[in-house]
Amino acid sequence: MALRQQSPNNAFAPGLGTRNVVLSTIPSDSHTWNLLYLQLLLEEHGCAVTNLGACVPVATLVGESAQVRPDLIVISTVNGHGLHEGLGLARAVRASEELRQVPLVIGGKLDTAGSRTDADFLPLLEAGFDAVLVGETAVPELLALLERLALLERLPEPVARPLTPPAGGLDRRAYADAIR
Amino acid sequence: MRSVEPYRTLDAVTGSGAARDHGPGATFHAVLDAARRRGALVVQPRMGFSDPARMRAGLSATKAANATTVGTLTLDSFTRVGDFATAERALRERRPLNGYPIVNFPTATTEAMLAGIRDRDFPVQVRHGSSLPGRIFDALIEAGLDATEGGPISYCLPYSRTPIRQSVQAWEEACHKLAALRERGVEPHLESFGGCMLGQLCPPSLLIAITVLEGLFFRRHGIHSISLSYAQQTDAVQDQEAVLALHEIAAELLGDTSWHVVIYAYMGLYPSTERGALSLVADAARLAVRTGSTRLIVKTAAEAQRIPSIAENVTALETAARAGAATERLPAAPVSTGIKEEARALIDAVLGLNEDIGKALVRAFAQGYLDVPYCLHPDNAGRARSVITEQGRLEWSRTGSLPIGHLTPAHRSAQLTSTRLLHALSYVRSRYDTADTADTADPADLRQTA
Ligand code: B12
């Protein structure tokens, strides 16, 4: 795992607590089993997940997230283009007034060579990701981050928030209730 | 070295001297049609690199492999989603892509990459995964190629968030572009990817229905040489029944078309050991030969990790060819469990929705007559679900609005959790990674004897 040394806003400090997560991928990636798996996993750990589905344009991710105001944005990508396309994505999220401080993590298979070392992923941290999670330990590390985000048992009851995009957001549902 | 030189007599088969005026000789159609008549198994990689020199080396190694092969250009994901600007930037910054960006390269680059490699014995197919494939079709036709893959459903639901209606329209136009090659004396070939919806956990009858419906869609839009697909699933006996059913249904509905069946080595979460990966592709070859299928697309020992190297592709091709060569066609069909009836019911119900097959497909998804389990595409109903049974067969656990409720008992399944999902996705991988069958004890052995 690569972690950004100093999160400028101290994003992972405990005490922050709600449970809204936006789950997305990069614009060129159409893999969805990873998204479905992570959605279930995050829900089982008390998160309300907005799963934006396959091939999410950066503008859609930013627009959706600005509406949902998530406590965490998780980017999952496995097609090998994450190391490239993740850069612009992170910069766009960081450029958004509403999302500047939202913790942002990326994981999966990020290049075409199976890279696993932190040094390979430094550009992603520089572009604005708070953590890069790859390899066998990625999922446990995500869960550890969630704990640190106090997403697990902090809140007495989750505040009900709309999961489907509110008016003015996407005019189509991002996913098809495949797991309801 | 090619062990067989099967295509010497192609002229007799194609009878098209005209084809040579356009390109370097026999088309993908001619080579595959000849293989089908001979009952040979043709093996093919899923190979794509962004560096033209490496792409050329990959095709050359495919051609030289000890197997009856055809070549592949697998395109990168930026090209698939039509983001040519980002592909351009990646090329400029020398970032490796996950495939060959055929639209970004000048036609001359692709022509030079293929020169002397693509010939009358060795055709090359473009595999992409684009719901809106217009520019890709332009580029491949420009480069003198005549074969590609896809379909308005199979390249939409697993590959995009494009509305099905839009994909249908784009694929109609693309078919007409490709069909126009016939005016130049070239018989174009189009393969449906419908036998692989999301790679895993889509029951056989729905795979058959979608690939046949796409075949009918292609024919309706002027394509006369077609392949229908089926991706290996969880159980060999079930797969055999399914592929034989696919052959029968294709013969019933596409009788006046030149068609063959292409098998895909497992398309889901792949074994991570070399031994497991190679014995899975060997089993896919056995499935192809037992069922009389003409072509097999392989997967490599690197599948679970990263884009495979050229050498890994060659090993997979040769492993598959050897396993195929040591296998006999099934003497008789296995006992029917009703896969064919289910597939026919799906196809007939969809065809009954509208005279225009494109419109019928759009409607079929809107009302859940076609519904791909676990698919997140916005136009998919998401009411159907599948389960891997105790016996290892892939069955329906919920049929939603699929018009097959009267034919199939829904199998019980527990509430979906992340653990159960991962377990189902890993079923094949685990079995092959842990198998210790006598004849696959050592990967080196397997490479020799499979
Ligand atoms: C199924 C599959 C497909 C299906 C996808 C259907 C769909 N809509 O989902 C189909 C056939 C359509 C497909 C298409 C393609 N695929 Co594909 N696919 C696979 C395959 C076989 C399995 C993926 C899967 O289902 N995984 C199940 C999930 C649960 O596991 P996972 O994705 O690995 O995620 C796990 C971890 O990585 C982790 N994780 C993932 N993301 C994140 C994020 C965070 C924050 C954390 C903490 C953890 C985490 O959690 C998961 C559980 O452990 C893999 C190879 C393999 N793994 O065996 C290739 C693979 C991912 N595909 C690949 C590629 C390149 C493609 C294509 C571009 C075609 C091509 N050139 O070969 C296209 C993609 C088109 C596009 N626009 O992107 C490559 C990627 C190469 C790389 N990264 O180096 C792989 C690795 C195959 C290979 N070796 O070439 N694919």
XYZ file of C-alpha atoms and ligand atoms in Angstrom:
721
model
C 0.000 0.000 0.000
C 1.155 3.479 -0.741
C -0.156 6.188 1.542
C 0.147 9.878 1.052
C 2.487 10.983 3.786
C 0.696 14.067 4.905
C -2.881 14.306 4.062
C -3.204 18.091 4.021
C -6.601 17.949 5.636
C -5.740 15.048 7.877
C -8.394 13.097 6.102
C -7.961 9.815 7.913
C -8.094 11.160 11.428
C -10.662 9.326 13.519
C -13.652 11.263 14.625
C -14.967 11.945 11.198
C -17.979 9.851 10.920
C -20.660 9.127 8.457
C -20.959 6.330 6.064
C -21.513 7.552 2.552
C -19.178 6.097 -0.021
C -19.041 6.811 -3.732
C -17.661 3.809 -5.597
C -16.434 4.354 -9.131
C -13.924 3.411 -11.785
C -11.901 5.269 -14.400
C -13.525 6.318 -17.682
C -11.906 3.611 -19.804
C -12.562 0.667 -17.484
C -15.632 -1.488 -17.982
C -14.899 -4.203 -15.387
C -17.729 -4.436 -12.879
C -17.269 -7.602 -10.783
C -14.737 -5.637 -8.737
C -17.321 -2.882 -8.223
C -20.070 -5.295 -7.246
C -17.760 -7.064 -4.809
C -16.599 -3.814 -3.200
C -20.152 -2.498 -2.981
C -21.246 -5.567 -1.033
C -18.154 -5.435 1.143
C -18.581 -1.762 1.988
C -22.287 -2.210 2.698
C -21.487 -5.080 5.028
C -19.235 -2.668 6.871
C -21.939 -0.126 7.416
C -21.511 2.088 4.391
C -24.202 3.427 2.118
C -22.679 2.978 -1.312
C -23.372 4.886 -4.505
C -21.990 2.564 -7.160
C -21.517 4.509 -10.389
C -20.953 1.410 -12.544
C -18.694 0.904 -15.568
C -16.749 3.486 -17.600
C -17.537 6.496 -15.421
C -16.668 9.821 -17.057
C -14.696 12.053 -14.682
C -17.384 14.720 -14.928
C -19.993 12.189 -13.819
C -17.866 11.130 -10.863
C -17.265 14.726 -9.788
C -20.879 15.777 -10.338
C -22.316 12.791 -8.520
C -19.903 13.097 -5.631
C -20.583 16.781 -5.247
C -24.261 15.893 -4.790
C -23.790 12.928 -2.493
C -21.058 14.590 -0.417
C -19.469 11.254 0.427
C -17.198 10.534 3.354
C -14.980 8.495 1.088
C -14.489 8.012 -2.641
C -13.236 4.584 -3.700
C -11.882 4.098 -7.207
C -11.500 0.501 -8.336
C -9.886 -0.296 -11.659
C -8.268 -3.418 -13.079
C -7.828 -2.800 -16.807
C -4.253 -1.552 -16.515
C -4.974 2.117 -17.277
C -5.396 3.307 -13.690
C -1.898 4.655 -13.305
C -2.482 6.882 -16.307
C -6.148 7.823 -16.101
C -6.167 8.053 -12.314
C -4.022 11.185 -12.509
C -6.564 13.357 -14.269
C -9.337 11.907 -12.156
C -7.629 12.822 -8.888
C -6.803 16.310 -10.109
C -10.423 16.856 -11.122
C -11.700 15.690 -7.742
C -9.205 17.918 -5.955
C -10.156 20.854 -8.143
C -13.765 20.600 -7.027
C -14.667 22.952 -4.197
C -16.945 20.376 -2.554
C -14.558 17.457 -2.864
C -11.195 18.981 -2.131
C -11.056 17.354 1.300
C -12.847 14.087 0.696
C -10.626 11.042 1.239
C -9.927 9.438 -2.115
C -8.430 5.975 -2.596
C -7.663 3.878 -5.654
C -6.958 0.172 -5.968
C -7.029 -2.892 -8.197
C -4.600 -3.630 -11.037
C -3.258 -0.245 -11.968
C -0.873 -0.876 -14.844
C -0.241 -3.562 -17.438
C 2.903 -4.943 -15.798
C 1.451 -6.140 -12.505
C 3.369 -3.505 -10.491
C 3.110 -3.802 -6.743
C 5.707 -1.442 -5.327
C 4.810 1.877 -3.752
C 7.338 3.793 -5.826
C 5.429 2.954 -9.005
C 2.366 4.693 -7.680
C 3.822 7.917 -6.308
C 2.380 9.990 -9.167
C -1.107 8.960 -8.077
C -0.480 10.238 -4.555
C 0.971 13.437 -5.944
C -2.108 13.911 -8.092
C -4.360 13.778 -5.035
C -5.095 10.205 -3.963
C -4.748 9.532 -0.257
C -3.957 5.855 -0.667
C -3.137 3.333 -3.378
C -4.205 -0.220 -2.542
C -2.973 -3.118 -4.639
C -2.164 -6.796 -4.266
C -3.266 -9.368 -1.744
C -3.459 -6.929 1.159
C -5.581 -4.298 -0.594
C -8.930 -5.322 0.868
C -7.785 -5.649 4.498
C -6.054 -2.298 4.122
C -9.230 -0.699 2.838
C -11.097 -2.068 5.843
C -8.407 -0.712 8.141
C -8.777 2.681 6.523
C -12.518 2.493 7.027
C -11.980 1.865 10.685
C -9.692 4.812 10.903
C -12.333 6.843 9.164
C -14.630 5.724 11.930
C -17.033 4.429 9.376
C -17.602 1.245 11.287
C -19.468 1.801 14.536
C -19.279 5.458 15.232
C -22.688 6.702 14.335
C -25.713 5.675 16.325
C -27.800 5.430 13.173
C -26.869 6.335 9.654
C -28.554 9.477 8.485
C -30.787 8.561 5.607
C -29.373 10.043 2.464
C -30.577 9.574 -1.057
C -28.643 6.891 -2.878
C -30.007 7.576 -6.286
C -28.776 10.778 -7.843
C -30.951 13.711 -6.921
C -32.555 15.910 -9.549
C -29.966 17.736 -11.564
C -27.590 14.806 -11.282
C -27.489 11.871 -13.619
C -30.640 11.397 -15.588
C -30.032 7.656 -15.684
C -29.458 5.301 -12.822
C -25.850 4.333 -12.625
C -26.630 0.711 -12.011
C -29.494 -1.632 -12.349
C -30.277 -2.856 -8.847
C -28.390 -5.998 -9.739
C -27.995 -6.996 -6.139
C -31.254 -5.915 -4.566
C 6.942 -23.644 -37.176
C 3.476 -24.523 -38.310
C 2.923 -28.222 -37.995
C 0.235 -28.284 -40.626
C -0.117 -26.361 -43.823
C -3.809 -26.751 -44.255
C -4.716 -23.857 -46.462
C -2.947 -24.732 -49.682
C -6.147 -25.338 -51.560
C -7.979 -22.248 -50.493
C -8.526 -20.902 -53.961
C -10.749 -23.843 -54.672
C -12.810 -23.009 -51.638
C -13.046 -19.272 -51.988
C -12.865 -19.097 -55.745
C -12.083 -15.445 -55.257
C -9.131 -14.144 -57.135
C -10.695 -10.760 -56.556
C -9.876 -10.934 -52.885
C -6.220 -10.773 -53.718
C -6.673 -7.458 -55.474
C -7.682 -5.932 -52.210
C -5.491 -7.558 -49.655
C -2.799 -10.127 -49.369
C -5.068 -13.051 -50.179
C -7.448 -15.288 -48.357
C -9.806 -13.698 -45.916
C -10.505 -14.718 -42.349
C -13.738 -16.093 -43.756
C -12.028 -18.312 -46.300
C -9.511 -19.724 -43.847
C -12.113 -20.488 -41.194
C -14.623 -21.857 -43.652
C -11.972 -24.246 -44.954
C -11.047 -25.277 -41.400
C -14.690 -25.928 -40.604
C -15.050 -28.178 -43.626
C -11.921 -30.091 -42.670
C -13.011 -30.384 -39.052
C -9.765 -28.757 -37.885
C -9.361 -26.736 -34.692
C -7.932 -23.252 -35.190
C -6.456 -21.593 -32.099
C -6.163 -17.861 -31.577
C -4.742 -15.585 -28.867
C -6.264 -12.503 -27.242
C -3.172 -10.468 -27.884
C -2.672 -6.732 -28.066
C 0.231 -4.360 -27.449
C 0.471 -0.624 -28.035
C 3.946 -0.799 -29.552
C 3.624 -1.736 -33.262
C 6.974 -3.554 -33.255
C 5.883 -5.699 -30.328
C 2.470 -6.238 -31.926
C 4.201 -7.416 -35.084
C 6.475 -9.721 -33.108
C 3.408 -11.123 -31.346
C 1.617 -11.854 -34.619
C 4.742 -13.372 -36.044
C 5.137 -15.661 -33.025
C 1.470 -16.626 -33.258
C 1.951 -17.550 -36.890
C 5.093 -19.545 -36.130
C 3.551 -21.404 -33.184
C 3.290 -25.154 -33.425
C -0.466 -25.027 -33.972
C -3.028 -24.055 -36.579
C -3.400 -20.389 -35.710
C -4.940 -17.120 -36.809
C -3.831 -13.711 -35.578
C -5.457 -11.160 -33.304
C -5.201 -7.436 -32.791
C -6.774 -6.748 -29.402
C -7.468 -3.048 -29.013
C -6.833 -0.929 -25.925
C -9.481 0.415 -23.543
C -9.163 4.084 -24.551
C -9.963 3.112 -28.129
C -12.826 0.925 -26.924
C -14.550 3.858 -25.240
C -13.713 6.280 -28.060
C -11.266 8.386 -26.021
C -8.718 8.883 -28.781
C -7.249 11.993 -27.158
C -6.150 10.057 -24.093
C -4.802 7.250 -26.272
C -2.797 9.883 -28.136
C -1.369 11.280 -24.911
C -0.458 7.805 -23.703
C 1.389 7.088 -26.946
C 3.228 10.393 -26.726
C 4.209 9.734 -23.120
C 5.180 6.164 -24.019
C 2.827 4.648 -21.486
C 1.989 1.043 -22.335
C -1.679 0.525 -23.194
C -3.637 -2.673 -22.697
C -4.009 -3.125 -26.453
C -3.274 -1.838 -29.962
C -4.724 1.665 -30.636
C -5.701 1.089 -34.258
C -7.577 4.377 -34.689
C -4.709 6.552 -33.486
C -2.025 5.000 -35.643
C -1.861 6.109 -39.273
C -3.132 3.410 -41.648
C 0.399 3.051 -42.990
C 1.663 2.068 -39.536
C -0.861 -0.747 -39.252
C -0.219 -1.845 -42.843
C 3.513 -1.966 -42.211
C 2.972 -3.807 -38.933
C 0.984 -6.486 -40.807
C 3.104 -6.591 -43.968
C 4.496 -10.011 -44.743
C 2.811 -11.554 -41.731
C -0.832 -11.426 -42.607
C -1.219 -13.590 -45.697
C -3.469 -16.152 -47.352
C -2.799 -18.720 -44.615
C -2.710 -16.335 -41.720
C -5.627 -13.913 -41.446
C -5.878 -11.378 -38.629
C -8.984 -10.425 -36.667
C -9.591 -7.228 -34.679
C -11.060 -7.772 -31.190
C -12.184 -4.632 -29.417
C -15.153 -4.304 -27.047
C -16.769 -1.102 -28.249
C -20.456 -0.294 -28.025
C -20.015 2.473 -30.613
C -17.533 0.894 -33.030
C -17.776 3.192 -36.080
C -14.244 4.608 -35.996
C -12.763 1.193 -35.273
C -14.534 -0.334 -38.277
C -13.303 2.527 -40.472
C -9.733 1.998 -39.303
C -9.666 -1.759 -39.743
C -11.265 -1.603 -43.180
C -8.778 1.118 -44.173
C -5.935 -1.141 -43.081
C -7.246 -3.898 -45.364
C -8.610 -6.140 -42.612
C -11.877 -8.029 -43.026
C -12.707 -9.653 -39.692
C -13.761 -8.402 -36.304
C -15.910 -9.164 -33.323
C -18.691 -7.818 -31.159
C -22.396 -7.176 -31.281
C -24.957 -4.627 -30.103
C -25.569 -6.468 -26.827
C -22.326 -8.294 -26.071
C -20.173 -5.216 -26.692
C -22.591 -2.934 -24.870
C -23.611 -4.459 -21.547
C -20.182 -5.714 -20.404
C -18.231 -2.836 -21.951
C -20.031 0.444 -21.486
C -22.790 2.526 -20.013
C -24.081 3.313 -23.517
C -27.867 2.892 -23.850
C -28.653 -0.341 -25.736
C -30.729 1.577 -28.261
C -27.696 3.639 -29.230
C -25.441 0.604 -29.447
C -27.952 -1.172 -31.689
C -27.961 1.752 -34.065
C -24.170 2.014 -34.109
C -23.833 -1.713 -34.762
C -26.344 -1.567 -37.613
C -24.230 1.090 -39.283
C -21.020 -0.816 -38.566
C -22.424 -4.012 -40.092
C -23.317 -2.154 -43.266
C -19.801 -0.709 -43.519
C -18.280 -4.146 -43.145
C -20.771 -5.768 -45.503
C -19.798 -3.242 -48.164
C -16.449 -5.055 -48.467
C -18.236 -7.631 -50.585
C -18.468 -5.047 -53.347
C -14.678 -5.287 -53.482
C -14.766 -9.067 -53.671
C -13.922 -9.584 -50.025
C -16.194 -11.690 -47.800
C -16.106 -10.020 -44.366
C -16.439 -11.994 -41.151
C -18.078 -10.943 -37.904
C -17.990 -12.889 -34.633
C -20.593 -12.422 -31.926
C -19.194 -12.056 -28.405
C -22.605 -13.043 -27.018
C -21.310 -16.313 -25.595
C -19.415 -14.398 -22.929
C -21.702 -12.105 -20.980
C -19.487 -10.650 -18.208
C -17.201 -13.660 -18.487
C -18.761 -15.657 -15.680
C -21.971 -16.617 -13.878
C -24.255 -16.232 -16.910
C -26.130 -19.518 -17.443
C -25.585 -21.334 -20.777
C -29.062 -20.879 -22.248
C -28.785 -17.099 -22.080
C -25.304 -17.149 -23.637
C -26.617 -19.246 -26.517
C -29.655 -17.021 -26.966
C -27.647 -13.797 -27.078
C -25.015 -15.062 -29.500
C -27.644 -16.524 -31.852
C -29.703 -13.316 -31.718
C -26.592 -11.305 -32.551
C -25.853 -13.679 -35.414
C -29.347 -13.057 -36.753
C -28.806 -9.315 -36.292
C -25.556 -9.490 -38.302
C -27.209 -11.461 -41.085
C -30.127 -9.059 -41.169
C -27.611 -6.249 -41.696
C -25.758 -7.839 -44.554
C -23.078 -10.041 -42.976
C -22.931 -13.528 -44.507
C -19.971 -15.034 -42.652
C -20.515 -15.262 -38.920
C -19.153 -16.975 -35.846
C -21.144 -17.699 -32.715
C -19.411 -17.991 -29.384
C -19.530 -19.876 -26.140
C -17.291 -19.295 -23.137
C -16.313 -22.306 -21.039
C -18.196 -22.219 -17.722
C -18.087 -24.301 -14.552
C -18.919 -27.832 -15.697
C -17.559 -29.727 -18.707
C -20.644 -31.891 -19.281
C -22.987 -28.933 -19.069
C -20.750 -27.018 -21.472
C -20.789 -29.876 -23.984
C -24.551 -29.980 -23.954
C -24.662 -26.205 -24.376
C -22.251 -26.081 -27.307
C -24.031 -28.905 -29.107
C -27.307 -27.056 -28.541
C -25.726 -23.931 -29.992
C -24.727 -25.869 -33.118
C -28.233 -27.264 -33.505
C -29.963 -23.929 -33.050
C -27.560 -22.183 -35.415
C -28.251 -24.848 -38.042
C -31.976 -24.267 -37.589
C -31.874 -20.468 -37.760
C -28.769 -19.555 -39.761
C -28.881 -22.291 -42.345
C -28.304 -19.974 -45.265
C -25.232 -18.340 -43.725
C -21.612 -19.458 -43.428
C -21.082 -19.909 -39.693
C -18.889 -21.677 -37.202
C -18.702 -21.893 -33.426
C -15.819 -20.353 -31.483
C -15.068 -21.441 -27.920
C -13.501 -19.073 -25.407
C -11.265 -20.526 -22.732
C -12.708 -19.564 -19.348
C -13.398 -15.820 -19.226
C -13.820 -15.354 -15.486
C -11.420 -15.111 -12.568
C -8.551 -17.213 -13.847
C -6.343 -19.708 -11.975
C -3.224 -18.058 -10.635
C -0.890 -21.057 -10.917
C 0.700 -21.916 -14.248
C -0.461 -25.483 -13.925
C -4.027 -24.465 -13.193
C -4.127 -21.892 -15.983
C -2.768 -24.277 -18.598
C -4.968 -27.189 -17.649
C -8.001 -24.895 -17.877
C -7.103 -23.839 -21.409
C -6.401 -27.486 -22.285
C -9.906 -28.379 -21.096
C -11.317 -25.592 -23.243
C -9.595 -27.158 -26.257
C -11.105 -30.526 -25.370
C -14.545 -28.907 -25.175
C -14.022 -27.385 -28.622
C -12.972 -30.661 -30.249
C -15.587 -32.821 -28.540
C -18.338 -30.519 -29.776
C -17.000 -30.073 -33.294
C -16.308 -26.362 -32.824
C -13.905 -24.788 -35.301
C -12.009 -22.185 -33.307
C -10.718 -21.612 -29.790
C -9.530 -18.385 -28.197
C -7.031 -19.098 -25.468
C -6.087 -17.531 -22.153
C -2.596 -17.595 -20.719
C -0.852 -18.367 -17.432
C -0.509 -14.599 -16.831
C -4.258 -13.995 -17.084
C -4.840 -13.561 -13.367
C -2.047 -11.008 -13.049
C -1.302 -8.761 -16.025
C -1.148 -8.469 -19.805
C 0.554 -11.680 -21.005
C 3.877 -11.725 -22.820
C 4.271 -13.069 -26.347
C 5.929 -16.239 -25.039
C 3.069 -16.852 -22.595
C 0.614 -16.552 -25.475
C 2.544 -19.057 -27.579
C 2.665 -21.530 -24.695
C -1.096 -21.251 -24.286
C -1.698 -21.725 -28.028
C 0.518 -24.795 -28.199
C -0.901 -26.277 -24.997
C -4.395 -25.909 -26.397
C -3.485 -27.321 -29.800
C -1.874 -30.375 -28.228
C -4.839 -31.035 -25.971
C -7.171 -30.635 -28.937
C -5.153 -32.996 -31.113
C -5.401 -35.711 -28.473
C -9.181 -35.428 -28.211
C -11.965 -37.078 -30.205
C -15.277 -35.646 -31.229
C -18.135 -36.884 -29.003
C -19.831 -39.887 -30.563
C -23.250 -38.896 -29.184
C -24.815 -35.959 -27.428
C -24.883 -36.152 -23.631
C -28.212 -36.557 -21.857
C -30.257 -33.404 -22.325
C -31.015 -31.249 -19.312
C -33.095 -28.836 -21.351
C -30.508 -26.176 -22.243
C -31.583 -26.170 -25.876
C -35.272 -25.748 -25.034
C -34.470 -22.873 -22.690
C -32.313 -21.137 -25.291
C -34.968 -21.593 -27.980
C -37.634 -20.212 -25.662
C -35.541 -17.094 -25.074
C -34.778 -16.619 -28.760
C -38.355 -17.185 -29.914
C -39.765 -14.841 -27.283
C -37.356 -12.074 -28.296
C -37.949 -12.544 -32.013
C -41.671 -12.310 -31.302
C -41.308 -8.821 -29.824
C -40.713 -6.990 -33.088
C -40.056 -7.730 -36.742
C -36.981 -5.524 -36.538
C -34.435 -7.507 -34.585
C -32.675 -4.403 -33.270
C -35.931 -3.093 -31.818
C -36.703 -6.550 -30.473
C -33.406 -6.601 -28.600
C -34.011 -3.187 -27.045
C -37.471 -4.258 -25.922
C -36.259 -7.596 -24.669
C -33.979 -5.913 -22.153
C -36.563 -3.288 -21.222
C -39.041 -5.966 -20.199
C -36.547 -8.442 -18.813
C -36.887 -11.150 -21.501
C -33.129 -10.917 -21.629
C -31.558 -10.149 -18.255
C -27.900 -10.770 -17.465
C -27.225 -11.788 -13.868
C -25.170 -9.278 -11.838
C -24.810 -6.886 -14.761
C -24.624 -3.235 -13.649
C -25.549 -1.743 -17.019
C -28.421 0.750 -16.567
C -30.569 -0.983 -19.229
C -30.298 -4.424 -17.662
C -33.314 -5.385 -15.563
C -31.251 -7.072 -12.854
C -33.988 -9.451 -11.728
C -32.332 -12.691 -12.851
C -29.662 -14.432 -10.799
C -27.484 -17.488 -11.097
C -25.896 -19.966 -8.737
C -23.257 -22.689 -8.935
C -24.896 -25.843 -7.614
C -23.372 -28.473 -5.322
C -22.633 -30.466 -8.484
C -20.763 -27.535 -9.981
C -23.302 -26.655 -12.639
C -24.240 -23.090 -13.434
C -28.010 -22.696 -12.973
C -30.672 -20.037 -12.473
C -31.537 -19.113 -8.910
C -34.003 -16.470 -10.047
C -35.430 -16.126 -13.531
C -36.998 -12.678 -13.082
C -39.015 -11.982 -16.236
C -37.071 -14.365 -18.463
C -39.624 -16.327 -20.511
C -38.316 -19.652 -19.234
C -39.898 -19.902 -15.802
C -41.990 -22.857 -17.002
C -38.897 -24.729 -18.195
C -36.441 -24.431 -15.377
C -36.698 -24.956 -11.649
C -35.072 -22.056 -9.820
C -32.303 -23.377 -7.601
C -32.040 -22.227 -4.045
C -29.450 -19.643 -3.203
C -28.508 -17.766 -0.083
C -28.499 -13.992 0.318
C -25.722 -12.443 -1.743
C -22.751 -11.273 0.303
C -19.266 -10.185 -0.726
C -17.870 -13.497 0.514
C -20.418 -15.592 -1.365
C -19.914 -13.562 -4.529
C -16.150 -13.977 -4.362
C -16.601 -17.663 -3.653
C -18.745 -18.126 -6.771
C -16.382 -16.024 -8.892
C -13.433 -18.101 -7.624
C -15.038 -21.516 -8.102
C -13.167 -22.400 -11.301
C -9.946 -20.734 -10.248
C -9.814 -22.657 -6.957
C -10.621 -25.959 -8.584
C -7.823 -25.655 -11.118
C -5.291 -24.122 -8.747
C -5.676 -26.964 -6.282
C -6.323 -29.867 -8.647
C -3.686 -32.531 -8.472
C -4.561 -34.811 -11.287
C -1.864 -37.227 -12.341
C -1.428 -35.894 -15.856
C -1.015 -32.277 -14.830
C 1.464 -32.766 -12.024
C 4.034 -30.362 -13.384
C 3.528 -27.356 -15.655
C 6.469 -28.399 -17.784
C 4.849 -31.781 -18.237
C 1.568 -30.192 -19.081
C 3.184 -28.099 -21.752
C 4.589 -31.284 -23.233
C 1.689 -33.652 -22.876
C -1.527 -31.690 -22.668
C -13.966 -10.961 -16.124
C -12.903 -10.175 -16.851
C -13.332 -9.392 -17.919
C -14.791 -9.270 -18.356
C -15.401 -8.125 -17.531
C -16.893 -8.096 -17.484
C -17.359 -7.013 -16.556
N -18.197 -6.125 -17.014
O -16.932 -6.963 -15.431
C -14.587 -8.922 -19.842
C -14.444 -10.202 -20.641
C -15.684 -8.084 -20.490
C -13.243 -8.228 -19.778
C -12.824 -7.263 -20.646
C -11.568 -6.685 -20.637
N -10.521 -7.030 -19.869
Co -10.688 -8.218 -18.362
N -10.612 -9.516 -17.042
C -11.530 -10.236 -16.476
C -10.868 -11.221 -15.492
C -10.787 -12.564 -16.191
C -11.554 -11.382 -14.154
C -11.903 -10.069 -13.451
C -12.888 -10.336 -12.346
O -14.019 -10.649 -12.579
N -12.473 -10.236 -11.125
C -13.307 -10.462 -9.949
C -13.038 -9.362 -8.954
C -13.808 -9.605 -7.688
O -11.642 -9.418 -8.690
P -10.661 -8.229 -9.113
O -11.255 -7.473 -10.223
O -9.286 -8.725 -9.284
O -10.681 -7.338 -7.786
C -10.118 -7.874 -6.593
C -8.872 -7.122 -6.198
O -8.153 -6.669 -7.333
C -9.346 -6.057 -5.309
N -9.624 -4.737 -5.849
C -10.011 -4.345 -7.072
N -10.191 -3.025 -7.101
C -9.930 -2.556 -5.875
C -10.002 -1.267 -5.353
C -9.687 -1.064 -4.021
C -9.738 0.314 -3.435
C -9.319 -2.164 -3.208
C -9.008 -1.970 -1.809
C -9.264 -3.456 -3.732
C -9.567 -3.630 -5.056
O -10.570 -6.514 -4.774
C -11.102 -7.617 -5.488
C -11.265 -8.793 -4.564
O -10.049 -9.331 -4.195
C -9.456 -10.570 -15.309
C -8.301 -11.534 -15.080
C -8.387 -12.299 -13.787
N -8.347 -11.636 -12.667
O -8.495 -13.479 -13.823
C -9.260 -9.827 -16.640
C -8.412 -8.565 -16.684
C -8.717 -7.712 -15.475
N -8.873 -7.911 -17.906
C -7.952 -7.270 -18.526
C -8.140 -6.510 -19.715
C -6.915 -5.826 -20.275
C -9.386 -6.411 -20.331
C -9.695 -5.697 -21.632
C -9.055 -4.336 -21.842
C -9.432 -6.611 -22.825
C -8.024 -6.929 -23.063
N -7.231 -6.052 -23.673
O -7.614 -7.999 -22.724
C -11.230 -5.575 -21.532
C -11.675 -4.328 -20.747
C -12.347 -3.292 -21.528
C -12.302 -1.963 -20.822
N -12.949 -0.980 -21.398
O -11.675 -1.805 -19.825
C -6.601 -7.476 -17.886
C -6.001 -6.267 -17.183
C -4.508 -6.269 -17.409
C -3.702 -5.471 -16.484
N -4.252 -4.726 -15.534
O -2.511 -5.551 -16.619
C -6.868 -8.725 -16.962
C -6.038 -8.774 -15.695
C -6.597 -9.960 -17.851
C -5.199 -10.016 -18.423
N -4.271 -10.649 -17.742
O -4.949 -9.495 -19.477
N -12.519 -8.660 -18.719
